[in-house]
Each structure stands twice: as C-alpha cells, then as structure tokens.
PDB file of C-alpha atoms and ligand atoms in Angstrom:
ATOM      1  CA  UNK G 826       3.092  12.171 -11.738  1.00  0.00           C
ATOM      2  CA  UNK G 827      -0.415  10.620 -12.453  1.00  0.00           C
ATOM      3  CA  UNK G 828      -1.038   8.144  -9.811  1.00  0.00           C
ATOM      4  CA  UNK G 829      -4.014   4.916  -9.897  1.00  0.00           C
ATOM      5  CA  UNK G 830      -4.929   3.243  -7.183  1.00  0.00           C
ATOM      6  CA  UNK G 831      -7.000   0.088  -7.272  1.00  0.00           C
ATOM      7  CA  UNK G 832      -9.423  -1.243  -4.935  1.00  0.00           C
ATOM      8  CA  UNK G 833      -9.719  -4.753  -5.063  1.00  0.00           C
ATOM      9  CA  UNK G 834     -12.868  -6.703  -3.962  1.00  0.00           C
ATOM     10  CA  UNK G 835     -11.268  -9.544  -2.487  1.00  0.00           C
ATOM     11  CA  UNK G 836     -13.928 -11.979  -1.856  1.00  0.00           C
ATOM     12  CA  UNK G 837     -14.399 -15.839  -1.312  1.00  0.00           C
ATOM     13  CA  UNK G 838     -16.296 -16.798  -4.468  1.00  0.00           C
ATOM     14  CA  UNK G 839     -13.221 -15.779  -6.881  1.00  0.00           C
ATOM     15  CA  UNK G 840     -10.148 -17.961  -6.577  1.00  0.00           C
ATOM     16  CA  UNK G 841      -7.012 -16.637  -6.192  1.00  0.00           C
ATOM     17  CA  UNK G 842      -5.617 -17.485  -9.956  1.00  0.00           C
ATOM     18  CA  UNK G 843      -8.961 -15.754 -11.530  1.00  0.00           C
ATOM     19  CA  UNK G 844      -7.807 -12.331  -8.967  1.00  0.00           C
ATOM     20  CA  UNK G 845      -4.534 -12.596 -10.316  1.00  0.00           C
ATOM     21  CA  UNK G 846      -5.438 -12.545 -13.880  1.00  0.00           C
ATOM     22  CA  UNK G 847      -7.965 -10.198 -13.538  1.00  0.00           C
ATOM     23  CA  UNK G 848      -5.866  -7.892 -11.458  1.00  0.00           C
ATOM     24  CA  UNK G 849      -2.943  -8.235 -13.877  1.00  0.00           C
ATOM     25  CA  UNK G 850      -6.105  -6.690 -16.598  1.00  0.00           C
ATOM     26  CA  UNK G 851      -6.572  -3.606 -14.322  1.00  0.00           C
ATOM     27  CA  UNK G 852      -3.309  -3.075 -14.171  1.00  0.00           C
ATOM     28  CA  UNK G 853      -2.653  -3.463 -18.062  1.00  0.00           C
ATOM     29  CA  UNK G 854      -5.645  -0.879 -18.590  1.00  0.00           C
ATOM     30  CA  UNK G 855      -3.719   2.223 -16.568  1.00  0.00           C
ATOM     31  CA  UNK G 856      -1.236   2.234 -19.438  1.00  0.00           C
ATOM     32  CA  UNK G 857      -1.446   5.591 -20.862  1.00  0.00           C
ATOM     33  CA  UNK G 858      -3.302   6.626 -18.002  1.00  0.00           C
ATOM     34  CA  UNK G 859      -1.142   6.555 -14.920  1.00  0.00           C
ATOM     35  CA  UNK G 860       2.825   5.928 -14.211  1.00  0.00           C
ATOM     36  CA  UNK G 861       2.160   4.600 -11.000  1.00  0.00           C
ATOM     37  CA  UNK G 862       0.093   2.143 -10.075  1.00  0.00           C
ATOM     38  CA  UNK G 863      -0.797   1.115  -6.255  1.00  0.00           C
ATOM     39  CA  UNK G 864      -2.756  -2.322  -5.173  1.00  0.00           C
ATOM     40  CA  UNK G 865      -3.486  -3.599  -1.855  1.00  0.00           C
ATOM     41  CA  UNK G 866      -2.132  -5.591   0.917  1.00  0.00           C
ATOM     42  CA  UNK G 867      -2.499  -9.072   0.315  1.00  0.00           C
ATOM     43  CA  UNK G 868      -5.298  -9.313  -2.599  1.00  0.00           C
ATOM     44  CA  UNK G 869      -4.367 -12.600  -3.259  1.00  0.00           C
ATOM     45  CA  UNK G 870      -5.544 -14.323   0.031  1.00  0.00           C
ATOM     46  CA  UNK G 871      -7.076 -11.339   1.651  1.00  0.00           C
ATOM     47  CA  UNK G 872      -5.521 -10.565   4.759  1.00  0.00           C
ATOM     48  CA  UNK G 873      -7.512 -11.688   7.257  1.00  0.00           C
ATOM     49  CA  UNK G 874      -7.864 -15.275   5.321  1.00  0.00           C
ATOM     50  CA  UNK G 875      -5.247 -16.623   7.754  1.00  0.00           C
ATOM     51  CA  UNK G 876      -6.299 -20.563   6.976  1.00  0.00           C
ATOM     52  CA  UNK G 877      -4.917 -19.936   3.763  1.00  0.00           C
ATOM     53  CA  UNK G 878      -1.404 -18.082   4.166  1.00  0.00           C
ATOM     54  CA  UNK G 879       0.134 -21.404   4.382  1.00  0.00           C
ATOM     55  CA  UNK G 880      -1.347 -22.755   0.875  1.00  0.00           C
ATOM     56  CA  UNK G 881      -1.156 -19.409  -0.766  1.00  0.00           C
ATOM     57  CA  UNK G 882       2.421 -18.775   0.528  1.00  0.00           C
ATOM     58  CA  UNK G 883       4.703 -17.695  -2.361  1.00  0.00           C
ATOM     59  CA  UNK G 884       9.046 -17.774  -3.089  1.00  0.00           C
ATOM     60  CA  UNK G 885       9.300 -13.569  -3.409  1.00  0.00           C
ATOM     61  CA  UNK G 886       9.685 -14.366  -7.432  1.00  0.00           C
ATOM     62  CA  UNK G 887       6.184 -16.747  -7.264  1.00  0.00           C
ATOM     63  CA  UNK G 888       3.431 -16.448  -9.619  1.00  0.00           C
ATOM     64  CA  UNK G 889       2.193 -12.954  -8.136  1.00  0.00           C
ATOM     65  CA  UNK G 890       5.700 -11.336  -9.133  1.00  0.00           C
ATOM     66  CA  UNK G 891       5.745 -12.808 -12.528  1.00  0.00           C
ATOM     67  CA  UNK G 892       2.292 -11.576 -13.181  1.00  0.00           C
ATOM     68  CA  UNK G 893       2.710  -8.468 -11.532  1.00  0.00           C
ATOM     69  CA  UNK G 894       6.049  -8.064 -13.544  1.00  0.00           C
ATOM     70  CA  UNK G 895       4.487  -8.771 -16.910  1.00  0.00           C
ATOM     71  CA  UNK G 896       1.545  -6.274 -16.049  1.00  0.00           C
ATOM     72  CA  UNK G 897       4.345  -3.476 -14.881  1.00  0.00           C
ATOM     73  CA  UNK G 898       6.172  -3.763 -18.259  1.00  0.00           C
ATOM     74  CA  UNK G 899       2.911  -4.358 -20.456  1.00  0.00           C
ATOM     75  CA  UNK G 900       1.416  -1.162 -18.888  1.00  0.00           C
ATOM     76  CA  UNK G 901       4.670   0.707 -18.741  1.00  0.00           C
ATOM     77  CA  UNK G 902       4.221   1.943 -15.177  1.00  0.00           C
ATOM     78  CA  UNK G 903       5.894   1.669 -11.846  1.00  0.00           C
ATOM     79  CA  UNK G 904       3.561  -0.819  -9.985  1.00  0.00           C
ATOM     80  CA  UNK G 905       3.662  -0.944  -6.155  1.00  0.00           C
ATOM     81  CA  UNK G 906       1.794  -4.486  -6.439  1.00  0.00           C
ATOM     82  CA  UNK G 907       0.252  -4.497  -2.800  1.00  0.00           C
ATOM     83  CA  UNK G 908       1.407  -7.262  -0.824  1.00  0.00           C
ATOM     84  CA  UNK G 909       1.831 -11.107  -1.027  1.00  0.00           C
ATOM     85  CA  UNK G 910       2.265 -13.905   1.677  1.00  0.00           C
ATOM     86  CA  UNK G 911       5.674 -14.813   1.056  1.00  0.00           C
ATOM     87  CA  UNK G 912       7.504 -17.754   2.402  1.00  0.00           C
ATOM     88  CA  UNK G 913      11.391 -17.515   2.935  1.00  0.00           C
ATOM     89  CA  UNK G 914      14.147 -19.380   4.904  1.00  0.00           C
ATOM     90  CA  UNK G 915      11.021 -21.293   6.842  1.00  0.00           C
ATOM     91  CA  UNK G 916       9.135 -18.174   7.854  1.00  0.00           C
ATOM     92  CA  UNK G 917       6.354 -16.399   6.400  1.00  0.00           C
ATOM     93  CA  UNK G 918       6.398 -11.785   5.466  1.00  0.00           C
ATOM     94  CA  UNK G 919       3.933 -10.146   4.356  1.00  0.00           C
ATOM     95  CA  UNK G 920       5.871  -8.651   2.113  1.00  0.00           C
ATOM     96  CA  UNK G 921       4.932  -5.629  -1.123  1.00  0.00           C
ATOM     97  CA  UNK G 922       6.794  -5.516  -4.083  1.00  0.00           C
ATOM     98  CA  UNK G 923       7.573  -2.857  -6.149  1.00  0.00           C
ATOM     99  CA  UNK G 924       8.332  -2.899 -10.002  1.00  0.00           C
ATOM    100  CA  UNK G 925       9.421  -0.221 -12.424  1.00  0.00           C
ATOM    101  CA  UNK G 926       8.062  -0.154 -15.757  1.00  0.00           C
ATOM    102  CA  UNK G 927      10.671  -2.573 -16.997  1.00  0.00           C
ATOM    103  CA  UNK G 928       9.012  -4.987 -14.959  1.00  0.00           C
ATOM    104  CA  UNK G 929      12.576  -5.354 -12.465  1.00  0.00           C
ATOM    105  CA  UNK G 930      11.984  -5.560  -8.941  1.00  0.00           C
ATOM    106  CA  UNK G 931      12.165  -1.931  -7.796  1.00  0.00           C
ATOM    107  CA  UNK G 932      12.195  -2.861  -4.060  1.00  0.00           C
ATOM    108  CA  UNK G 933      10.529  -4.893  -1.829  1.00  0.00           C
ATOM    109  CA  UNK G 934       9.182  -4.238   1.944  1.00  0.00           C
ATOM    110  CA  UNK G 935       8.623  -7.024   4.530  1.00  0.00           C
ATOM    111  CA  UNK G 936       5.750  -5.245   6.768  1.00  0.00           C
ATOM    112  CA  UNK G 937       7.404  -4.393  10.187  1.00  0.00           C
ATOM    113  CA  UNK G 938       3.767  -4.230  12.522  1.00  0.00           C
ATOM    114  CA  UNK G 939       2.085  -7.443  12.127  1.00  0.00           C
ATOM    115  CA  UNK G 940      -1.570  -7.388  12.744  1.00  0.00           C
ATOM    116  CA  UNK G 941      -3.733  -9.944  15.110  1.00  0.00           C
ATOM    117  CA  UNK G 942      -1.979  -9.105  18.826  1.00  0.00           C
ATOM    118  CA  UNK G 943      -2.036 -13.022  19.654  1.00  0.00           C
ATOM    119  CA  UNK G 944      -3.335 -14.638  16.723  1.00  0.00           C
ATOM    120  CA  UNK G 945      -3.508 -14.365  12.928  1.00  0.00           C
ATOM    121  CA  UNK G 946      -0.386 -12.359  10.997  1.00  0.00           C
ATOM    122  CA  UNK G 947       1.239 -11.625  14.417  1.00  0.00           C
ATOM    123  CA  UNK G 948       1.600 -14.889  14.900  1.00  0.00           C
ATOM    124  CA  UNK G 949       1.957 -16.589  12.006  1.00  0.00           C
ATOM    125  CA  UNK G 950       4.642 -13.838  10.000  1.00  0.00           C
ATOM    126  CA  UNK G 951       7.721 -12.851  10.790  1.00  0.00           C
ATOM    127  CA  UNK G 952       8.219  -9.287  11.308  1.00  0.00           C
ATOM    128  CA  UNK G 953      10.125  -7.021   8.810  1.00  0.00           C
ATOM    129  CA  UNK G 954      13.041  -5.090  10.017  1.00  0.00           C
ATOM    130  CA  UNK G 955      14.298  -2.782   6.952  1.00  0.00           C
ATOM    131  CA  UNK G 956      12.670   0.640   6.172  1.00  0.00           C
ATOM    132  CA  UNK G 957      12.316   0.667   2.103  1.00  0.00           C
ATOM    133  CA  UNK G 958      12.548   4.333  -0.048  1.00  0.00           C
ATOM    134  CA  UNK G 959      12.187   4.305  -3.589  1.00  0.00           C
ATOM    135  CA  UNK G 960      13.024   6.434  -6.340  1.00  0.00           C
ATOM    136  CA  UNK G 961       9.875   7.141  -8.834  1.00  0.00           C
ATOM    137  CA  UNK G 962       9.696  10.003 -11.075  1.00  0.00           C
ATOM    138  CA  UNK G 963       9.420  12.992  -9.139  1.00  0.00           C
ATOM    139  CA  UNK G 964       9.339  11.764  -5.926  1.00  0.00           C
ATOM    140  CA  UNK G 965      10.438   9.416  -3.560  1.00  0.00           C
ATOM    141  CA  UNK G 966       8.349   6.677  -2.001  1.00  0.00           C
ATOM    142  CA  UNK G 967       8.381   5.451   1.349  1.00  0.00           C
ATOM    143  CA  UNK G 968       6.666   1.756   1.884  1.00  0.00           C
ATOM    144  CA  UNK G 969       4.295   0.881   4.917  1.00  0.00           C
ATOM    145  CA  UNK G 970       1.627  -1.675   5.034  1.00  0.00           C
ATOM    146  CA  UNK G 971      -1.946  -1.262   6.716  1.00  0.00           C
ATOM    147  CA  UNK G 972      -1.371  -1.894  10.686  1.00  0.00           C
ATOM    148  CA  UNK G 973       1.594   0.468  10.182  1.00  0.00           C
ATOM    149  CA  UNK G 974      -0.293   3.257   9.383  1.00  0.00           C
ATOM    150  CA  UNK G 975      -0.470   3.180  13.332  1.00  0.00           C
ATOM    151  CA  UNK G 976       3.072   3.781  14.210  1.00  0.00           C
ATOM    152  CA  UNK G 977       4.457   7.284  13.443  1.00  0.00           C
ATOM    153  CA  UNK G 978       7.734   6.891  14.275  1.00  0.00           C
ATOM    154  CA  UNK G 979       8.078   4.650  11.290  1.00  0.00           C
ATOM    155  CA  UNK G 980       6.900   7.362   8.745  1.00  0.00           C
ATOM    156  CA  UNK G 981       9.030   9.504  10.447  1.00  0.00           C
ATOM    157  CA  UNK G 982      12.137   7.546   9.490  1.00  0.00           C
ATOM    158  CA  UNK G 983      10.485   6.842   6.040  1.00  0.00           C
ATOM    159  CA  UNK G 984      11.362  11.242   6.155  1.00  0.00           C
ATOM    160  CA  UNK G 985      14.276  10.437   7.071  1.00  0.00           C
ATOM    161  CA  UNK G 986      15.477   8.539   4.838  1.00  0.00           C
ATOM    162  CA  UNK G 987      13.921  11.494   1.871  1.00  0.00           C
ATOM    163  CA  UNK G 988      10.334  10.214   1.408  1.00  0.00           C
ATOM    164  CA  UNK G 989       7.761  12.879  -0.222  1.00  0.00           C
ATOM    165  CA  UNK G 990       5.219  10.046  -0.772  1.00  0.00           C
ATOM    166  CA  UNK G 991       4.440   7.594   1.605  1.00  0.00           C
ATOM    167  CA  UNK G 992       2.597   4.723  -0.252  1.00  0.00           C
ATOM    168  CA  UNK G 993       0.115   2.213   2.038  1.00  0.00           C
ATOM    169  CA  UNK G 994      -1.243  -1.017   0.477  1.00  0.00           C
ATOM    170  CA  UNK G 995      -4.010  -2.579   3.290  1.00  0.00           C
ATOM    171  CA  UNK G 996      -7.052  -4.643   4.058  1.00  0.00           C
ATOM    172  CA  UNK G 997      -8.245  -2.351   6.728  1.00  0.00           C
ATOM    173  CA  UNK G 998     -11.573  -3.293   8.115  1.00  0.00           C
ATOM    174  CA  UNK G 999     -15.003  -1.135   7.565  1.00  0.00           C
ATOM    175  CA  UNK G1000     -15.527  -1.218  11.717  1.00  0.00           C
ATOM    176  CA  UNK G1001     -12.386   0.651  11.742  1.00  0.00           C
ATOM    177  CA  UNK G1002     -12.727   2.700   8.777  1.00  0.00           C
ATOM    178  CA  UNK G1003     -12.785   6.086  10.921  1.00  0.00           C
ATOM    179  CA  UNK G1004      -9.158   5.181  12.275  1.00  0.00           C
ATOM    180  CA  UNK G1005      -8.048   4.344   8.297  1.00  0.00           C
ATOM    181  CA  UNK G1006      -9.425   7.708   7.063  1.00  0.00           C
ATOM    182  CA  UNK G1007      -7.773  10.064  10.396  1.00  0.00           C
ATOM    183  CA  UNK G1008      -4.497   8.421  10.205  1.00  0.00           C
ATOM    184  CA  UNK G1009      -4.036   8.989   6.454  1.00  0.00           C
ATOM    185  CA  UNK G1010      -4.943  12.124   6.704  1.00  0.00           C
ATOM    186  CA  UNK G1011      -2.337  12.395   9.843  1.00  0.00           C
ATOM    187  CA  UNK G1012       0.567  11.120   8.548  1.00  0.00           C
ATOM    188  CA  UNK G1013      -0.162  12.937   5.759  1.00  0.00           C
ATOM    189  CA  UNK G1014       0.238  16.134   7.373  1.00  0.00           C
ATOM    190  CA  UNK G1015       2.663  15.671  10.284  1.00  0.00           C
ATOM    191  CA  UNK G1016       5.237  14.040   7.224  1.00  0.00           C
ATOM    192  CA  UNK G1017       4.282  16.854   4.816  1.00  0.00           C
ATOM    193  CA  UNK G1018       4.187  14.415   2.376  1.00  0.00           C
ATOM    194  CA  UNK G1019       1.441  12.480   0.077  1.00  0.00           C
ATOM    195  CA  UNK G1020      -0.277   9.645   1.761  1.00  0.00           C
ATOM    196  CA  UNK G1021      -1.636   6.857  -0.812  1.00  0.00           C
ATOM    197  CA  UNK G1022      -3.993   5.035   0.957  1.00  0.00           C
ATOM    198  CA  UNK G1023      -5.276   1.660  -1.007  1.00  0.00           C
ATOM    199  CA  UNK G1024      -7.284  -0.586   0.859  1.00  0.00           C
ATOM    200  CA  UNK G1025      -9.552  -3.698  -0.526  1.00  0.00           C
ATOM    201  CA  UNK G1026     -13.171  -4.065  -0.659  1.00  0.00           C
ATOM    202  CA  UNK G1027     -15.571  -7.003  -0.599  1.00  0.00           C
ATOM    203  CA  UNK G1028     -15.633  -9.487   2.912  1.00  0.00           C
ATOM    204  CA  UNK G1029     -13.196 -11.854   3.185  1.00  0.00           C
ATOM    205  CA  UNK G1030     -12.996 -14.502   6.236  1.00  0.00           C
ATOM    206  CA  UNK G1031     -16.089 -12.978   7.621  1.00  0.00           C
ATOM    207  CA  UNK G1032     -14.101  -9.502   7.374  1.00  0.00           C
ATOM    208  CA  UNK G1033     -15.861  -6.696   5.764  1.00  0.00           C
ATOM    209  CA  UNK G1034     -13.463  -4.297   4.115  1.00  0.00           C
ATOM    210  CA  UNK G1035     -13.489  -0.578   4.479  1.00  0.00           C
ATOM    211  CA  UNK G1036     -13.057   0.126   1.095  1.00  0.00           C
ATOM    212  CA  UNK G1037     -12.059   4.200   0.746  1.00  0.00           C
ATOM    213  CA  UNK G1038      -8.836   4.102  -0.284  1.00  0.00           C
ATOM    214  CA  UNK G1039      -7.676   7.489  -0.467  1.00  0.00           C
ATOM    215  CA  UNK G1040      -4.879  10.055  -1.653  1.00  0.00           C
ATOM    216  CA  UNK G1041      -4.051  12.953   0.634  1.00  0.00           C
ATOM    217  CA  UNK G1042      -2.126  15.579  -0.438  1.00  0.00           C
ATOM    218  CA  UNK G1043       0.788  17.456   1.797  1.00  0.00           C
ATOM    219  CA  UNK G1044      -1.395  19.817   3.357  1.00  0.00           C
ATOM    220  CA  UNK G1045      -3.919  17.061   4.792  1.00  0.00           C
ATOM    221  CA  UNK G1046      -6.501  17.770   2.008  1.00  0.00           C
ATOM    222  CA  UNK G1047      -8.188  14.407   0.223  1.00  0.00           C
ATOM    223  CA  UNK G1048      -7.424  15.042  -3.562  1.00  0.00           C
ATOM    224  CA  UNK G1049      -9.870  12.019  -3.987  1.00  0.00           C
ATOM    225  CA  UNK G1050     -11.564   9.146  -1.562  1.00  0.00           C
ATOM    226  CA  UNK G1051     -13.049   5.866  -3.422  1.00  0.00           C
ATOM    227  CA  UNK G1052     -16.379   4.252  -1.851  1.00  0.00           C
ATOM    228  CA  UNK G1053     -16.998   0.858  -0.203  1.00  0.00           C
ATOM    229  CA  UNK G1054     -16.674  -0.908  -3.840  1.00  0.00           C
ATOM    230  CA  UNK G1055     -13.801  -1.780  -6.159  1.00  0.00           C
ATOM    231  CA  UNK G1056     -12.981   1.020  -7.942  1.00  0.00           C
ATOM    232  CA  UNK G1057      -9.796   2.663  -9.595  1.00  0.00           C
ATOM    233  CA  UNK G1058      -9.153   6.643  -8.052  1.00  0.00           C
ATOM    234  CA  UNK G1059      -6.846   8.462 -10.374  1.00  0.00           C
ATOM    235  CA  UNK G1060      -5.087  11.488  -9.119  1.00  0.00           C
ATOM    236  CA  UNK G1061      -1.921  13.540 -10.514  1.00  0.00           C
ATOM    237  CA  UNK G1062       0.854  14.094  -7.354  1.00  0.00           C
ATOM    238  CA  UNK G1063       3.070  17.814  -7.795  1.00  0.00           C
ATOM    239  CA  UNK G1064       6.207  17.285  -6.842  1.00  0.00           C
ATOM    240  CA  UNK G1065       6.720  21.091  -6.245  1.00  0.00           C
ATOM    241  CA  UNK G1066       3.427  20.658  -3.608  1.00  0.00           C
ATOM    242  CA  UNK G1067       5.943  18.790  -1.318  1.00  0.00           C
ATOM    243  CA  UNK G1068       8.692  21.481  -1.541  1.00  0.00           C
ATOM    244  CA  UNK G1069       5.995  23.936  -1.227  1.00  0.00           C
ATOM    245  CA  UNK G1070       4.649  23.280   1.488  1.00  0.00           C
ATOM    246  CA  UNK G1071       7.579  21.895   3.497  1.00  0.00           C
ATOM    247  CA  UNK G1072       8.963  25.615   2.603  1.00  0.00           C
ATOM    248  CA  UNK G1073       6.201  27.583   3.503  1.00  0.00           C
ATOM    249  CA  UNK G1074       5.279  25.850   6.739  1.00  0.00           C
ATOM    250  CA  UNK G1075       8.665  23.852   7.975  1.00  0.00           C
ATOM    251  CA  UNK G1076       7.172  22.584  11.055  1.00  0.00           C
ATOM    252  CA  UNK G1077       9.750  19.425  10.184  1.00  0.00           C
ATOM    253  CA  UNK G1078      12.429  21.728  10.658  1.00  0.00           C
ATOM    254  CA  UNK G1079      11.408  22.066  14.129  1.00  0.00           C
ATOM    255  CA  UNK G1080      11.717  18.897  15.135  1.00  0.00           C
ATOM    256  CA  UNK G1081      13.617  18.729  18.741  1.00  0.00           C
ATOM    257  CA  UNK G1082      13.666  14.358  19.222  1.00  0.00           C
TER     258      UNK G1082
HETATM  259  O1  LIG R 657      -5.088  -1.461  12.454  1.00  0.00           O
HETATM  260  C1  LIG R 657      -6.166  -1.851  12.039  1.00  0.00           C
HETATM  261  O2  LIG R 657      -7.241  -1.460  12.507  1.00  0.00           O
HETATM  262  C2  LIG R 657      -6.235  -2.809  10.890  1.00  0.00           C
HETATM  263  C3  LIG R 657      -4.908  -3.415  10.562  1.00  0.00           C
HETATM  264  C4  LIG R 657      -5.020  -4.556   9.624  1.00  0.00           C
HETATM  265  O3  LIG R 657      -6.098  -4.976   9.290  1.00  0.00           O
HETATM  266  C5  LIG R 657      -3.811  -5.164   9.066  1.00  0.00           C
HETATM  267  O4  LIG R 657      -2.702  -4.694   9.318  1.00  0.00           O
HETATM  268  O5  LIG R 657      -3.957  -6.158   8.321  1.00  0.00           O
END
C-alpha cells in the first residue's frame, strides 16, 4: 500500500478557510500516487492555538469533513484527515476522521490523552474513551493522536484489537522533537507494527513545530523522516513485513500481562 503523509505548516498569517482549501489541493494531488493519505492533528487551528478552539469548533460533519470528504473521493484514497476541534453535546474532542475513497466516514477517533496537564486541551476537551481500528487495504489501522504516542498501553490494545499500522496525526513541538522521533520508533517496534508519524510544521501560538514526521517500519527502521518544513513523504507499507516479522521474532507472543 503506497502511503503520503503531509506536513502542514500551520502558521498565523494563513486563515483557516485558505488551509482548508489548500490542504484539500494536496490532498487532490496524491491521486494516482498514494491510497492513503495521513494529515495532522488539528491543522485547522493548530493545536496549541487554544484562544481559538472555541471559534474554530466544528459539528463532526462541519466544513473540514465536507472538504476532507470531497478531497478523499476526488483523489480516490483513504484519507486519515488529521484532527479537528469538534464540538458535540456541549463539550469539545479533538477528534480525527477517517474517510475511504468514497468519501464515507471510515471512522472517527476522539483523542483519549489530552495535552496541557492544567491548562489548554486538558482542560478545555473532553477526553475520548473508544479505541478505533480500521480496515484499509492490506492492513489494519489503529488511531492515536500526538500526546498518545506517550501511553503504551493504548497501542497495545490498538494490537489487540488486530492493528498492523498504527497511524499518529500531531502538532508535536520542536523542543520535544527527540521524545517524537524515540517513541515512534518505540511503538513501532514493541507493536511490531508500522508507525505513521505526521506532525505539522511552521509556529503557531508562539509554538514552534517539530516538523519530521516519519514512517517506521516493523522492525524499528525509518523507511523515510521529512525535515522541519512542509513537505509530503511518500512510502509503500508490505503487508507481508508485519507477518514477517511478527513470525520471525514473536516477542508479542510472549507477552505474560
Ligand atoms: O507530548 C508532547 O510532548 C506533545 C504533545 C502535544 O503537543 C499534543 O498532544 O498536542
């Protein structure tokens, strides 16, 4: 399965609309290219733009889903679509959506860790309960969002439940880009599975971004590793590298907790 990952410079000088139109381009332009596509948590707003969660705050079918649809079914790819700030039954998620190339709502994940300790997203979202798996071609997807990539346990149930590919929108911060790169590469191997990594670039709320969204194969190796700039990594994921390698070293077998 050919995979594309796109870095998005969120920064303050582009308004959200002109992202999402632009985005919904970048997407569009993978057709024939990729069939999946991965953005990053919360492009719209950025994630550390708190002041504007409340204003940017969608219904989950708001304009990012209908553009994001469109884009799915123009391109004809599955599209994990990154995150949105989205406002239901009085509380706010940070929530990613997934389409298939029909542009239907493959699945959608409300991100479980929220990120800020006492302020920002961990204050101002509600927490997602719900693991999310999802079928692509080949493989099946597990869905975590940036501050997750913290918590093992969770990708451990995302195994669980028969993810090969665990799939990681985020807005990870460059002052913290060490832990971003190490804990890809982590869960990654202790999951035998594919990490996707796709983070945002640019500064946002006085936030610069880490950039270096990257793709790390079963084993722990980086297939590929973008720079501090937008950019679009394309990689092709082997099934049979996730059978392989769960086969030939089935340290998940051994699992005594
Ligand atoms: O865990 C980190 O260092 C960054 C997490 C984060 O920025 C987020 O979840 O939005």
């Amino acid at each position: 399965m050919r995979a594309s990952l796109i870095q998005i410079a969120v920064n303050p000088d582009e308004t959200v609309e002109t992202r999402r139109a632009r985005v919904a381009r970048l997407v569009r332009e993978e057709r024939g290219a990729a069939e999946l596509v991965v953005l990053p948590e919360l492009w719209t707003t950025g994630a550390f733009a708190y002041e504007d969660f409340v204003a940017e705050a969608e219904p989950l079918k708001g304009p990012t889903y209908e553009a994001m649809s469109a884009a799915a079914r123009d391109a004809e790819v599955w599209l994990h679509a990154g995150s949105v700030v989205e406002a239901a039954g009085g509380a706010l998620y940070n929530t990613s959506l997934v389409f298939s190339p029909d542009g239907e709502l493959a699945a959608s994940y409300r991100k479980i860790h929220r990120f800020g300790f006492d302020k920002g997203e961990a204050v101002m979202m509600a927490a997602g309960t719900d693991l999310v798996t999802v079928g692509l071609p080949g493989l099946t997807a597990g869905l975590a969002t940036c501050y997750d990539l913290r918590f093992p346990e969770l990708f451990r149930g995302l195994v669980d439940a028969g993810a090969q590919l665990l799939v990681v929108p985020a807005g990870w911060p460059a002052r913290r880009l060490g832990h971003w790169t190490l804990l890809a590469r982590a869960r990654a191997v202790e999951n035998q599975s594919y990490v996707l990594a796709c983070g945002t670039a640019g500064t946002h709320a006085g936030v610069e971004q880490a950039g270096h969204s990257l793709v790390v194969d079963p084993w722990g190796e980086v297939l590929a590793e973008a720079g501090p700039d937008e950019e679009t990594l394309r990689v092709t994921l082997d099934p049979a590298k996730v059978t392989a390698t769960r086969e030939q070293f089935p340290a998940l077998k051994d699992r005594v907790l």
